[in-house]
Amino acid sequence: MYAEMIQAIAQGFTIVTPNKRFARVLQTQYIKTQLAQQKQVWETADVLPWAAYVQRLWQQTAPQDSLILLNTPQQRLVWQQIIEQSTYSKELLQTSAIALQAYTSLQKLRQWGLEVFPAECLLNQDQKAFRAWMHSYQKECASNGWLDSSNIESILIGLPLVPVKLYLIGFDAFTPLQKELLAELEKVGSEIKKAHRITTRRNHVIRCEFEDSQAEINALAHWIRAQLQYDPKRSIGVVVADLASIRKDLINTLDDVLVPSKLFVAGSYGACPYNITLGEPLIDHPLLHTALNILRLKKQEISLQHVSELLRTSFITCATSEACSRAHLDASLREYGQPIITLTVLQQYLKKDIWQSLCPKFIDGIRKYQEKILPVKQSHLAWSHTFVELLTTLAWPGERPLNSDEYQALLAWGKTLEQFVSLDIIDNCISYNEALSQLQQCLRGRIHQAGAVYTAPVQIMGLLESTGIQFDALWVMGLHGDSWPTPVNVDPFIPIALQMQENMPHATPQYELEYARRITQRLVIAAENVIFSLPLSVEDQALRPSTLLKQYPLEQIEQSECIDYAAVIFNSGQSEYLNDQQGPKVDDVQMHGGSGLFKDQAACPFKAFATYRLAAKSLKKVDIGLNHAQRGQLIHECLKLFWQAMHTQQELLNLPDEKLNRSIESAVASAIKKIQGGQAFYSFQGLLNIEHKRLCTILRQWLDVEKERSSFSVIETEQKHSCQIAGLEITVCIDRIDQLADGSLVIIDYKTGVVNIADWFEERMQEPQLPIYAVTIEGNIFAIAFAQIGGASTKFIGLSQGGSIAEEHFLPNIQVLSDFKYAKGFQDWHDLLQNWQQKLSVLVAEFQRGEARIAPYKGLKTCRYCDLGSLCRIQELDLLN
Ligand code: SF4
């Protein structure tokens, strides 16, 4: 096939391929042939894909002052504006995605010559909307003299064409419009040849099955390595059915096996033996992601996440010298608790002295950024200058030298700006937000593929790109029964009956079957050795082989012995053991913190050491709405306010329902207002209204429980106490203390989760706060109890002294010490308190000794609720053991 093509080039034919990739492969093949003939100079071969060819033909044929050809972003913008201005727009969420679909549907219709739906076609709501948009689009193009790239072929058919010499290669099928244009060219005397199709070949085709996708990728990587070891010049093709979904895993495994030098030096590891298509949208590149984060600062509101990313990026001014301070600032902003902020608020926050001295360059950049005043509206060209100026204030793309991939992304940014400026032809007076949104779309539409090397021996591609390419060996992966033939995928904007009648792509199972057969046959003859492989399961879903591939013999791939370089390096290391289970002793008897210290020490000594000695804590996650801790905080505040107004159970009982509801509502409203005023959370009013209702219901349920008790008066709510345990001074905040009729006390701790008091009788108490209060608070304590509030399990859970007064001091659900099965060994309340005192003293002694063992009391169950895992590295410890 290649020899035939080389001959055609020599005879002056233009080579036309169905896609860009195949055109590049043919160009490379042509160059290789010239080099093999020892040539030093030669004429460039005229090889190009169909779309580029028809554009060139139009430029050569159409009159000079003819229509203006729109590029893809321009066409999309016209579609988007039409959709947004239509009566249907109110019901639509993602107009840019719909514009893209409409653009694709029109291209398809034009290729089939069906721009006007036949009158008998029944249209659903979406198709009616599309028809209306299509009419507006056609009118808009006609009145402005715009030409859509999908319209070029039909316009060319009406123009006086000149004879050409065309060699068509790699086409599986032609659309009706392509056929018509080719026929017109032939009519004027053009010489049109179609590449001789290889239909049979003596080759070896097998089928392989693997446990899962990763096993399939591993086998592929080792097979490629063996092939290249056998002959480094061998051309190897890899066709992947769903390349987008496994691209990252594929690259990681191929790098491990084929480019082990990447383990040592990132970015400069010599020639890569493989080239993979399907890059990622430019918008996802970290360099451009940073640029957009900078530009977003001028929007009315910005998400804290974007500010946080900006503080941690290396693509802005003094990123290295201020890295630690900016990380500190990031952590501090998260504590601020607002997921959405404005540039003005950010600037006010940065005015604090501490940040002025820690991050002067960042603050200076933000100041210069804010000083740039933006016009209300201007052209795309003017906005492109503004974007560059804004980026310059923060010295984007930073001071460190860019690596090759980043440099290519920077070049692509320049081209994207050119595309953005080209949108002026559609609309040259837009706001900043509109400009930013259009810039994002341009970045999303541009695919970034760093260092595409078409001469690499291994070419990895998707099914559609493999058209016509020949290899020495080919591996086709992922063709299982569910994906091959591919499921029917009808166009939502074209009536289904019409798609079926015209046999449009992907509209019927018959089309898919025929298409899959044709592609399979093409792949079978694309190399001397062909392997079809599939995983037998994906995410626990069992898969079966495609029926189209069952005819090929099932074989095992022989795995050559391959070195796992990462494992070799790891195993060659000599471990040094350092016992770091012991920190320095505590000299000071006063510690910040309260019962949490005992809780953490009991759960895991390292946790207490890290939290109370190293002041370690995880970065706060900020989100819209309330988190679990804030919900708990609100309940505490509501109950505090309620009992500060109520004082006794008698008052509660005397209150008519209506008044009680009002008191509850008032406590809840004040609690929300107080916490909101402290800026502890950010929430939409709608969410707060829901929270208000939820809290009222919870409080009502809880107060019903309180009504069942014997009489009491509330003598303390959320009051701080300083106390001493085994010589360690701590401060605790007790949720509530009630006094009973005989003067004895009940200490209450509010809990929004489920609790279990059996734990008070274990060696290390996981919920020690109530025992701590019991041993430190003066007075006759009759009972200690958790008030478990919220949900179906609203109740008291606790322990009382019992005895003769137990009935008089009725507390629903409270266990009496003498009857409680876990408390069998204790003679009385005093005995129990002494035991608790002793257990707490052990914890104090451990803490004061500086014990820092990584020893979660209940194993990984304890770790599940701890966020210090990345500091203690328990997972690595497990692996080491
Ligand atoms: S994650 Fe587990 S082992 Fe690590 S500090 Fe927390 S509780 Fe201890």
PDB file of C-alpha atoms in Angstrom, residues 334-458:
ATOM      1  CA  ARG A 334      -9.467  27.575  55.325  1.00  0.00           C
ATOM      2  CA  GLU A 335      -9.979  28.286  59.028  1.00  0.00           C
ATOM      3  CA  TYR A 336     -11.784  31.437  57.958  1.00  0.00           C
ATOM      4  CA  GLY A 337     -14.472  29.036  56.827  1.00  0.00           C
ATOM      5  CA  GLN A 338     -15.865  30.759  53.747  1.00  0.00           C
ATOM      6  CA  PRO A 339     -15.963  28.615  50.587  1.00  0.00           C
ATOM      7  CA  ILE A 340     -16.724  31.661  48.439  1.00  0.00           C
ATOM      8  CA  ILE A 341     -14.967  35.003  48.892  1.00  0.00           C
ATOM      9  CA  THR A 342     -14.354  38.215  46.973  1.00  0.00           C
ATOM     10  CA  LEU A 343     -11.101  39.872  46.008  1.00  0.00           C
ATOM     11  CA  THR A 344     -11.847  42.747  48.411  1.00  0.00           C
ATOM     12  CA  VAL A 345     -12.380  40.347  51.324  1.00  0.00           C
ATOM     13  CA  LEU A 346      -9.176  38.535  50.406  1.00  0.00           C
ATOM     14  CA  GLN A 347      -7.274  41.804  50.364  1.00  0.00           C
ATOM     15  CA  GLN A 348      -8.631  42.802  53.754  1.00  0.00           C
ATOM     16  CA  TYR A 349      -7.560  39.451  55.140  1.00  0.00           C
ATOM     17  CA  LEU A 350      -4.082  39.930  53.698  1.00  0.00           C
ATOM     18  CA  LYS A 351      -3.754  43.303  55.455  1.00  0.00           C
ATOM     19  CA  LYS A 352      -2.998  41.521  58.731  1.00  0.00           C
ATOM     20  CA  ASP A 353       0.614  42.212  59.775  1.00  0.00           C
ATOM     21  CA  ILE A 354       1.555  38.564  59.862  1.00  0.00           C
ATOM     22  CA  TRP A 355       0.822  38.069  56.155  1.00  0.00           C
ATOM     23  CA  GLN A 356       2.384  41.386  55.187  1.00  0.00           C
ATOM     24  CA  SER A 357       5.694  40.136  56.534  1.00  0.00           C
ATOM     25  CA  LEU A 358       5.328  36.497  55.437  1.00  0.00           C
ATOM     26  CA  CYS A 359       4.006  36.834  51.861  1.00  0.00           C
ATOM     27  CA  PRO A 360       5.014  40.348  50.679  1.00  0.00           C
ATOM     28  CA  LYS A 361       5.410  39.401  47.019  1.00  0.00           C
ATOM     29  CA  PHE A 362       2.070  37.648  46.776  1.00  0.00           C
ATOM     30  CA  ILE A 363       0.350  40.569  48.486  1.00  0.00           C
ATOM     31  CA  ASP A 364       2.116  43.032  46.215  1.00  0.00           C
ATOM     32  CA  GLY A 365       0.956  41.038  43.166  1.00  0.00           C
ATOM     33  CA  ILE A 366      -2.632  40.994  44.424  1.00  0.00           C
ATOM     34  CA  ARG A 367      -2.482  44.755  45.068  1.00  0.00           C
ATOM     35  CA  LYS A 368      -1.287  45.469  41.527  1.00  0.00           C
ATOM     36  CA  TYR A 369      -3.928  43.065  40.226  1.00  0.00           C
ATOM     37  CA  GLN A 370      -6.695  44.876  42.047  1.00  0.00           C
ATOM     38  CA  GLU A 371      -5.517  48.236  40.822  1.00  0.00           C
ATOM     39  CA  LYS A 372      -6.296  47.219  37.245  1.00  0.00           C
ATOM     40  CA  ILE A 373      -9.698  48.713  36.524  1.00  0.00           C
ATOM     41  CA  LEU A 374     -11.708  46.811  33.952  1.00  0.00           C
ATOM     42  CA  PRO A 375     -14.029  48.383  31.393  1.00  0.00           C
ATOM     43  CA  VAL A 376     -17.628  47.197  31.465  1.00  0.00           C
ATOM     44  CA  LYS A 377     -17.477  45.876  27.909  1.00  0.00           C
ATOM     45  CA  GLN A 378     -14.890  45.716  25.150  1.00  0.00           C
ATOM     46  CA  SER A 379     -13.792  43.570  22.229  1.00  0.00           C
ATOM     47  CA  HIS A 380     -12.126  40.160  22.418  1.00  0.00           C
ATOM     48  CA  LEU A 381      -8.907  41.734  21.186  1.00  0.00           C
ATOM     49  CA  ALA A 382      -8.952  44.292  23.991  1.00  0.00           C
ATOM     50  CA  TRP A 383      -9.823  41.577  26.543  1.00  0.00           C
ATOM     51  CA  SER A 384      -6.893  39.482  25.352  1.00  0.00           C
ATOM     52  CA  HIS A 385      -4.563  42.398  26.218  1.00  0.00           C
ATOM     53  CA  THR A 386      -6.307  42.765  29.570  1.00  0.00           C
ATOM     54  CA  PHE A 387      -5.839  39.064  30.306  1.00  0.00           C
ATOM     55  CA  VAL A 388      -2.121  39.323  29.610  1.00  0.00           C
ATOM     56  CA  GLU A 389      -1.819  42.429  31.815  1.00  0.00           C
ATOM     57  CA  LEU A 390      -3.658  40.755  34.675  1.00  0.00           C
ATOM     58  CA  LEU A 391      -1.474  37.663  34.423  1.00  0.00           C
ATOM     59  CA  THR A 392       1.644  39.838  34.442  1.00  0.00           C
ATOM     60  CA  THR A 393       0.751  41.361  37.823  1.00  0.00           C
ATOM     61  CA  LEU A 394       1.338  37.954  39.408  1.00  0.00           C
ATOM     62  CA  ALA A 395       4.312  37.215  37.101  1.00  0.00           C
ATOM     63  CA  TRP A 396       2.567  34.240  35.454  1.00  0.00           C
ATOM     64  CA  PRO A 397       4.010  31.739  34.383  1.00  0.00           C
ATOM     65  CA  GLY A 398       6.441  32.149  37.282  1.00  0.00           C
ATOM     66  CA  GLU A 399      10.182  32.424  37.584  1.00  0.00           C
ATOM     67  CA  ARG A 400      11.401  28.851  37.346  1.00  0.00           C
ATOM     68  CA  PRO A 401      12.384  27.575  33.874  1.00  0.00           C
ATOM     69  CA  LEU A 402       9.518  25.723  32.208  1.00  0.00           C
ATOM     70  CA  ASN A 403      10.026  22.126  31.171  1.00  0.00           C
ATOM     71  CA  SER A 404       9.310  21.058  27.604  1.00  0.00           C
ATOM     72  CA  ASP A 405       5.687  20.105  28.284  1.00  0.00           C
ATOM     73  CA  GLU A 406       4.978  23.393  30.061  1.00  0.00           C
ATOM     74  CA  TYR A 407       6.693  25.335  27.311  1.00  0.00           C
ATOM     75  CA  GLN A 408       4.482  23.672  24.695  1.00  0.00           C
ATOM     76  CA  ALA A 409       1.428  24.491  26.811  1.00  0.00           C
ATOM     77  CA  LEU A 410       2.569  28.122  26.898  1.00  0.00           C
ATOM     78  CA  LEU A 411       2.845  28.167  23.095  1.00  0.00           C
ATOM     79  CA  ALA A 412      -0.622  26.617  22.864  1.00  0.00           C
ATOM     80  CA  TRP A 413      -1.894  29.412  25.143  1.00  0.00           C
ATOM     81  CA  GLY A 414      -0.728  31.959  22.562  1.00  0.00           C
ATOM     82  CA  LYS A 415      -2.604  30.115  19.819  1.00  0.00           C
ATOM     83  CA  THR A 416      -5.702  29.896  22.011  1.00  0.00           C
ATOM     84  CA  LEU A 417      -5.619  33.654  22.518  1.00  0.00           C
ATOM     85  CA  GLU A 418      -5.510  34.077  18.726  1.00  0.00           C
ATOM     86  CA  GLN A 419      -8.611  31.892  18.451  1.00  0.00           C
ATOM     87  CA  PHE A 420     -10.248  33.902  21.214  1.00  0.00           C
ATOM     88  CA  VAL A 421      -9.539  37.166  19.383  1.00  0.00           C
ATOM     89  CA  SER A 422     -11.028  35.674  16.208  1.00  0.00           C
ATOM     90  CA  LEU A 423     -14.401  35.635  18.041  1.00  0.00           C
ATOM     91  CA  ASP A 424     -14.593  39.413  17.504  1.00  0.00           C
ATOM     92  CA  ILE A 425     -16.138  38.680  14.160  1.00  0.00           C
ATOM     93  CA  ILE A 426     -19.188  37.255  15.978  1.00  0.00           C
ATOM     94  CA  ASP A 427     -19.457  39.749  18.827  1.00  0.00           C
ATOM     95  CA  ASN A 428     -17.001  42.556  19.584  1.00  0.00           C
ATOM     96  CA  CYS A 429     -18.532  44.045  22.709  1.00  0.00           C
ATOM     97  CA  ILE A 430     -18.685  41.668  25.652  1.00  0.00           C
ATOM     98  CA  SER A 431     -18.347  41.801  29.437  1.00  0.00           C
ATOM     99  CA  TYR A 432     -15.451  40.380  31.470  1.00  0.00           C
ATOM    100  CA  ASN A 433     -17.450  37.357  32.617  1.00  0.00           C
ATOM    101  CA  GLU A 434     -18.503  36.592  29.044  1.00  0.00           C
ATOM    102  CA  ALA A 435     -14.911  36.975  27.843  1.00  0.00           C
ATOM    103  CA  LEU A 436     -13.627  34.664  30.568  1.00  0.00           C
ATOM    104  CA  SER A 437     -16.275  32.064  29.814  1.00  0.00           C
ATOM    105  CA  GLN A 438     -15.415  32.156  26.079  1.00  0.00           C
ATOM    106  CA  LEU A 439     -11.717  31.895  26.852  1.00  0.00           C
ATOM    107  CA  GLN A 440     -12.423  28.815  28.965  1.00  0.00           C
ATOM    108  CA  GLN A 441     -14.325  27.251  26.101  1.00  0.00           C
ATOM    109  CA  CYS A 442     -11.450  27.899  23.713  1.00  0.00           C
ATOM    110  CA  LEU A 443      -9.055  26.259  26.207  1.00  0.00           C
ATOM    111  CA  ARG A 444     -11.429  23.333  26.673  1.00  0.00           C
ATOM    112  CA  GLY A 445     -11.701  22.815  22.936  1.00  0.00           C
ATOM    113  CA  ARG A 446      -7.926  22.731  22.331  1.00  0.00           C
ATOM    114  CA  ILE A 447      -6.297  19.368  22.961  1.00  0.00           C
ATOM    115  CA  HIS A 448      -2.801  19.489  24.370  1.00  0.00           C
ATOM    116  CA  GLN A 449      -0.539  16.640  23.461  1.00  0.00           C
ATOM    117  CA  ALA A 450       3.029  17.287  24.448  1.00  0.00           C
ATOM    118  CA  GLY A 451       5.768  15.964  22.199  1.00  0.00           C
ATOM    119  CA  ALA A 452       3.695  13.833  19.803  1.00  0.00           C
ATOM    120  CA  VAL A 453       6.317  11.681  18.022  1.00  0.00           C
ATOM    121  CA  TYR A 454       4.962   9.944  14.969  1.00  0.00           C
ATOM    122  CA  THR A 455       8.338   8.279  14.360  1.00  0.00           C
ATOM    123  CA  ALA A 456       8.254   6.435  17.707  1.00  0.00           C
ATOM    124  CA  PRO A 457       8.232   2.655  17.107  1.00  0.00           C
ATOM    125  CA  VAL A 458       5.103   2.163  19.230  1.00  0.00           C
TER     126      VAL A 458
END
